[in-house]
Short mmCIF file of C-alpha atoms in Angstrom, two decimals:
data_model
loop_
_atom_site.label_atom_id
_atom_site.label_comp_id
_atom_site.label_asym_id
_atom_site.label_seq_id
_atom_site.Cartn_x
_atom_site.Cartn_y
_atom_site.Cartn_z
CA MET A 293 70.89 42.54 115.81
CA GLY A 294 71.36 39.62 118.25
CA ALA A 295 74.36 41.35 119.78
CA GLN A 296 72.28 44.48 120.43
CA LEU A 297 69.62 42.38 122.18
CA ARG A 298 72.27 40.84 124.45
CA VAL A 299 73.50 44.34 125.35
CA TYR A 300 69.99 45.41 126.36
CA LYS A 301 69.47 42.29 128.47
CA ARG A 302 72.81 42.78 130.21
CA ARG A 303 71.95 46.40 131.02
CA ILE A 304 68.51 45.39 132.34
CA ARG A 305 70.12 42.88 134.71
CA SER A 306 72.60 45.50 135.89
CA VAL A 307 69.96 48.18 136.49
CA THR A 308 67.69 45.67 138.23
CA ALA A 309 70.48 44.80 140.68
CA THR A 310 71.10 48.50 141.32
CA LYS A 311 67.37 49.05 141.87
CA LYS A 312 67.33 46.37 144.57
CA ILE A 313 70.21 48.09 146.37
CA THR A 314 68.67 51.58 146.23
CA LYS A 315 65.30 50.18 147.39
CA ALA A 316 66.97 48.52 150.37
CA MET A 317 68.82 51.74 151.23
CA GLU A 318 65.56 53.68 150.98
CA MET A 319 63.86 51.33 153.44
CA ILE A 320 66.79 51.49 155.88
CA ALA A 321 66.84 55.28 155.78
CA ALA A 322 63.06 55.39 156.30
CA SER A 323 63.35 53.29 159.45
CA ARG A 324 66.26 55.33 160.80
CA VAL A 325 64.66 58.71 160.21
CA VAL A 326 61.69 57.74 162.42
CA LYS A 327 64.03 56.92 165.30
CA ALA A 328 65.99 60.12 164.73
CA GLN A 329 62.77 62.16 164.76
CA ARG A 330 61.85 60.72 168.14
CA LYS A 331 65.24 61.62 169.56
CA VAL A 332 64.96 65.17 168.22
CA ALA A 333 61.52 65.55 169.77
CA ALA A 334 62.83 64.25 173.10
CA SER A 335 65.94 66.47 173.23
CA THR A 336 64.48 69.76 171.97
CA PRO A 337 62.47 70.64 175.12
CA TYR A 338 65.51 70.02 177.32
CA ALA A 339 67.73 72.25 175.18
CA THR A 340 65.04 74.96 175.10
CA GLU A 341 64.49 74.97 178.86
CA LEU A 342 68.22 74.95 179.56
CA THR A 343 68.61 77.97 177.28
CA ARG A 344 65.87 79.75 179.21
CA ALA A 345 67.57 78.90 182.50
CA VAL A 346 70.87 80.33 181.30
CA THR A 347 69.04 83.41 180.06
CA ALA A 348 67.36 83.85 183.44
CA VAL A 349 70.71 83.78 185.21
CA GLY A 350 72.22 86.17 182.67
CA THR A 351 69.40 88.70 182.89
CA GLY A 352 69.11 88.40 186.66
CA SER A 353 72.72 89.22 187.42
CA ASN A 354 75.44 91.63 186.42
CA THR A 355 78.14 88.97 186.27
CA LYS A 356 80.41 89.04 183.22
CA HIS A 357 80.66 85.54 181.84
CA PRO A 358 81.55 84.02 178.44
CA LEU A 359 77.99 82.67 178.23
CA THR A 360 76.30 86.05 178.20
CA THR A 361 78.96 88.75 177.79
CA GLU A 362 80.00 89.82 174.31
CA ALA A 363 83.55 90.96 173.67
CA GLU A 364 83.91 94.64 172.85
CA SER A 365 85.88 93.86 169.70
CA PRO A 366 85.83 90.13 168.91
CA THR A 367 88.82 89.07 166.85
CA ARG A 368 88.60 85.29 166.75
CA VAL A 369 85.60 82.98 166.42
CA ALA A 370 84.95 79.25 166.13
CA VAL A 371 82.60 77.74 163.55
CA LEU A 372 81.31 74.19 164.11
CA LEU A 373 80.13 72.51 160.89
CA LEU A 374 77.99 69.35 161.06
CA THR A 375 78.07 67.04 158.03
CA SER A 376 77.71 63.28 157.58
CA ASP A 377 80.18 60.44 157.31
CA ARG A 378 78.50 59.01 154.23
CA GLY A 379 77.15 60.39 151.00
CA LEU A 380 74.18 59.32 148.84
CA ALA A 381 72.09 62.04 150.49
CA GLY A 382 71.49 64.45 147.65
CA ALA A 383 72.52 68.03 148.46
CA PHE A 384 72.57 67.47 152.23
CA ASN A 385 76.32 67.89 152.75
CA SER A 386 76.85 70.47 150.02
CA ASN A 387 74.18 72.76 151.49
CA ALA A 388 75.69 72.57 154.97
CA ILE A 389 79.20 73.20 153.64
CA LYS A 390 77.93 76.11 151.54
CA GLY A 391 76.29 77.60 154.63
CA ALA A 392 79.54 77.29 156.60
CA GLU A 393 81.53 78.93 153.81
CA GLN A 394 79.08 81.83 153.59
CA LEU A 395 79.21 82.30 157.37
CA THR A 396 83.02 82.19 157.30
CA GLU A 397 83.15 84.81 154.56
CA ARG A 398 80.79 87.05 156.51
CA LEU A 399 82.81 86.74 159.71
CA GLU A 400 86.11 87.32 157.91
CA ALA A 401 84.61 90.40 156.26
CA GLU A 402 84.02 91.70 159.80
CA GLY A 403 87.73 91.31 160.51
CA LYS A 404 87.48 88.11 162.56
CA GLN A 405 89.74 85.10 162.36
CA VAL A 406 87.77 81.86 161.94
CA ASP A 407 88.73 78.49 163.44
CA SER A 408 86.89 75.62 161.76
CA TYR A 409 85.66 72.60 163.73
CA ILE A 410 84.06 69.88 161.63
CA VAL A 411 81.93 66.82 162.35
CA GLY A 412 81.63 64.22 159.58
CA ARG A 413 84.01 62.76 157.01
CA ARG A 414 82.36 64.60 154.12
CA GLY A 415 83.08 68.00 155.58
CA VAL A 416 86.63 67.00 156.55
CA ALA A 417 87.29 65.69 153.03
CA HIS A 418 85.95 68.91 151.50
CA TYR A 419 88.24 71.10 153.62
CA ASN A 420 91.28 68.83 153.20
CA PHE A 421 90.85 68.75 149.43
CA ARG A 422 90.93 72.56 149.37
CA GLU A 423 93.82 72.62 151.86
CA ARG A 424 91.89 74.61 154.45
CA LYS A 425 92.99 74.49 158.04
CA ILE A 426 90.84 72.50 160.47
CA ALA A 427 91.20 73.16 164.18
CA GLU A 428 89.67 69.79 165.12
CA SER A 429 87.41 67.18 163.57
CA TRP A 430 85.28 64.21 164.60
CA SER A 431 83.67 61.36 162.66
CA GLY A 432 82.15 57.92 163.00
CA PHE A 433 78.90 58.77 164.80
CA THR A 434 76.89 61.07 162.54
CA ASP A 435 74.20 58.48 161.71
CA GLU A 436 73.30 57.79 165.36
CA PRO A 437 74.89 60.42 167.63
CA THR A 438 74.75 60.06 171.41
CA TYR A 439 75.09 62.56 174.22
CA ALA A 440 78.61 61.24 174.83
CA ASP A 441 79.50 62.23 171.27
CA ALA A 442 78.12 65.71 171.90
CA LYS A 443 80.26 66.00 175.04
CA LYS A 444 83.32 64.93 173.04
CA VAL A 445 82.65 67.66 170.46
CA ALA A 446 81.78 70.29 173.06
CA GLY A 447 84.95 69.79 175.14
CA PRO A 448 87.48 71.57 172.88
CA LEU A 449 84.94 74.29 172.06
CA ILE A 450 84.32 75.05 175.73
CA GLU A 451 88.07 75.20 176.34
CA ALA A 452 88.45 77.61 173.42
CA ILE A 453 85.67 79.93 174.62
CA GLU A 454 87.13 80.02 178.14
CA LYS A 455 90.62 80.97 176.91
CA ASP A 456 91.79 84.42 175.98
CA THR A 457 92.25 85.03 172.29
CA ALA A 458 95.93 85.72 172.91
CA GLU A 459 96.27 82.14 174.17
CA GLY A 460 94.40 80.59 171.24
CA GLY A 461 90.87 81.07 172.55
CA VAL A 462 87.84 82.45 170.74
CA ASP A 463 85.34 85.21 171.47
CA GLU A 464 82.33 83.61 169.76
CA LEU A 465 81.07 80.14 168.93
CA HIS A 466 78.90 79.59 165.84
CA ILE A 467 77.32 76.39 164.55
CA VAL A 468 76.13 75.33 161.08
CA TYR A 469 73.86 72.30 160.76
CA THR A 470 70.85 71.05 158.82
CA GLU A 471 67.54 71.59 160.57
CA PHE A 472 64.90 68.90 160.15
CA VAL A 473 61.66 70.60 159.14
CA SER A 474 59.80 67.67 157.59
CA MET A 475 60.42 64.52 155.59
CA MET A 476 60.54 66.65 152.44
CA THR A 477 62.25 69.77 153.79
CA GLN A 478 65.63 70.07 155.50
CA THR A 479 67.28 73.46 155.73
CA ALA A 480 70.92 74.36 156.43
CA VAL A 481 70.96 76.98 159.20
CA ASP A 482 73.62 78.80 161.18
CA GLY A 483 73.45 80.34 164.62
CA ARG A 484 75.59 81.72 167.40
CA LEU A 485 75.82 79.52 170.46
CA LEU A 486 78.09 81.76 172.53
CA PRO A 487 77.81 84.36 173.80
CA LEU A 488 74.09 83.81 174.27
CA SER A 489 72.06 86.61 172.72
CA LEU A 490 69.75 87.74 175.50
CA GLU A 491 67.87 90.03 173.13
CA GLU A 492 66.77 87.12 170.93
CA VAL A 493 65.52 85.13 173.90
CA ALA A 494 63.83 88.22 175.32
CA ALA A 495 61.61 88.30 172.26
CA GLU A 496 60.19 84.96 173.40
CA ALA A 497 59.78 86.16 176.98
CA PRO A 498 56.39 86.30 178.73
CA SER A 499 54.08 89.26 178.18
CA LYS A 500 54.47 92.44 180.16
CA ASP A 501 51.40 91.64 182.27
CA GLU A 502 53.03 88.49 183.64
CA ILE A 503 55.08 88.85 186.81
CA LEU A 504 58.67 87.71 186.35
CA PRO A 505 60.29 85.66 189.12
CA LEU A 506 63.10 86.97 191.29
CA TYR A 507 66.22 84.84 191.52
CA ASP A 508 68.65 84.37 194.37
CA PHE A 509 71.85 82.65 193.26
CA GLU A 510 73.82 80.36 195.59
CA PRO A 511 76.73 80.41 195.97
CA SER A 512 76.91 83.08 193.23
CA ALA A 513 75.64 83.83 189.74
CA GLU A 514 79.13 83.26 188.32
CA ASP A 515 79.31 79.75 189.84
CA VAL A 516 75.87 78.97 188.45
CA LEU A 517 76.92 80.11 184.98
CA ASP A 518 80.13 78.07 185.25
CA ALA A 519 78.03 75.00 185.99
CA LEU A 520 75.54 75.73 183.20
CA LEU A 521 78.13 76.54 180.51
CA PRO A 522 79.12 72.95 179.59
CA ARG A 523 75.52 71.71 179.92
CA TYR A 524 74.24 74.43 177.64
CA VAL A 525 76.86 73.87 174.92
CA GLU A 526 76.53 70.08 175.11
CA SER A 527 72.72 70.12 174.92
CA ARG A 528 72.65 72.52 171.97
CA ILE A 529 75.29 70.54 170.07
CA TYR A 530 73.50 67.27 170.86
CA ASN A 531 70.22 68.64 169.55
CA ALA A 532 71.98 69.92 166.40
CA LEU A 533 73.60 66.49 165.88
CA LEU A 534 70.20 64.82 166.13
CA GLN A 535 68.66 67.36 163.76
CA SER A 536 71.49 66.77 161.30
CA ALA A 537 71.15 62.96 161.56
CA ALA A 538 67.39 63.10 160.97
CA SER A 539 67.90 65.43 158.02
CA LYS A 540 70.54 63.16 156.54
CA HIS A 541 68.35 60.07 156.76
CA ALA A 542 65.42 61.95 155.22
CA ALA A 543 67.66 63.22 152.41
CA THR A 544 69.01 59.70 151.83
CA ARG A 545 65.51 58.27 151.72
CA ARG A 546 64.44 60.89 149.19
CA ALA A 547 67.57 60.41 147.06
CA MET A 548 67.28 56.61 147.09
CA LYS A 549 63.58 56.76 146.22
CA SER A 550 64.40 58.98 143.27
CA ALA A 551 67.16 56.58 142.22
CA THR A 552 64.79 53.61 142.52
CA ASP A 553 62.13 55.35 140.45
CA ASN A 554 64.69 56.32 137.82
CA ALA A 555 65.96 52.75 137.71
CA GLY A 556 62.40 51.52 137.15
CA ASP A 557 61.93 54.00 134.32
CA LEU A 558 65.23 52.95 132.76
CA ILE A 559 64.28 49.28 132.99
CA ASN A 560 61.00 50.00 131.20
CA THR A 561 62.82 51.91 128.48
CA LEU A 562 65.41 49.17 128.03
CA SER A 563 62.68 46.53 127.97
CA ARG A 564 60.91 48.36 125.16
CA LEU A 565 64.17 48.68 123.24
CA ALA A 566 64.91 45.00 123.81
CA SER A 567 61.43 44.05 122.58
CA ALA A 568 61.91 46.21 119.51
CA ALA A 569 65.31 44.64 118.86
CA ARG A 570 63.88 41.14 119.30
CA GLN A 571 60.98 41.94 116.98
CA ALA A 572 63.40 43.35 114.41
CA GLU A 573 65.53 40.21 114.71
CA ILE A 574 62.48 37.98 114.22
CA THR A 575 61.35 40.06 111.24
CA ASN A 576 64.82 39.86 109.75
CA GLU A 577 64.92 36.08 110.17
CA ILE A 578 61.47 35.72 108.57
CA SER A 579 62.62 37.93 105.68
CA GLU A 580 65.70 35.78 105.22
CA ILE A 581 63.60 32.59 105.27
CA VAL A 582 61.10 34.00 102.80
CA GLY A 583 63.89 35.29 100.60
CA GLY A 584 65.66 31.95 100.71
CA ALA A 585 62.46 30.08 99.87
CA ALA A 586 61.78 32.40 96.94
CA ALA A 587 65.31 31.97 95.65
CA LEU A 588 65.02 28.19 95.97
CA ALA A 589 61.69 28.23 94.13
CA ASP A 590 63.17 30.31 91.32
CA ALA A 591 66.11 27.97 91.07
CA THR A 592 63.82 24.93 90.91
CA ALA A 593 61.65 26.53 88.22
CA GLY A 594 64.72 27.33 86.13
CA SER A 595 66.03 23.76 86.25
CA ASP A 596 62.66 22.33 85.11
CA LYS A 597 62.79 24.42 81.98
#
């Protein structure tokens, strides 16, 4: 029985040490998610207004440009998947990867070839393990992405959208990331970055009673779109990176809190088992003492006779 008690005590010490680690990770994630939320709130208006500016140029001119002109029969597309470098975030990475796989299947069913671009070691490891081809990948900045990181990711994608498909370019650019809704809700979403869908933005346009402005482009609408193309892609990718980082920290906080609570429950259970084992050991020792005393008394009584 003493050996069983030592096992319980050893497990309690081990779980207590793990609980301290998960509690510390929960507090770190809680502090980081607040900073990430602020960055998301600061970058979203810029990305929204830039999208509206691009839409205004696209609707106000007849210029054919990769930003606003859809290919008649797209044959090759790029899918950018945003994951994290680290785990311990519940289903955060698996949901994003599942969303990318579903999008890839849907695009391939339409007869399109898909080039995969991945951010984050978890996504890269998933694709490498399944021996899937990766056009390009990036890692090392998913917890705290900067605009420079977004520019680094956007560069190859912009080059691909500007090339002809015969030369290795793509007709469409899609992105899959985790949208931060709240501390308790993060949703994996996918969307098409290029070409920009003017119909979707038109749904958010002003009412019919409002007078729309007239635009005069200098030097030309095509030059304006050329200048806006990298800014648009970079801002949208930057916002998605920030959304993904905030979602990851929120998921980590939730997962670590659950682990901490489970560790506390396990410690309570082990403590009760240890108390029961100690009580059983004490009872056994008392029984042995009483039994020994009774045997000694019987032996003494027999010798007196």
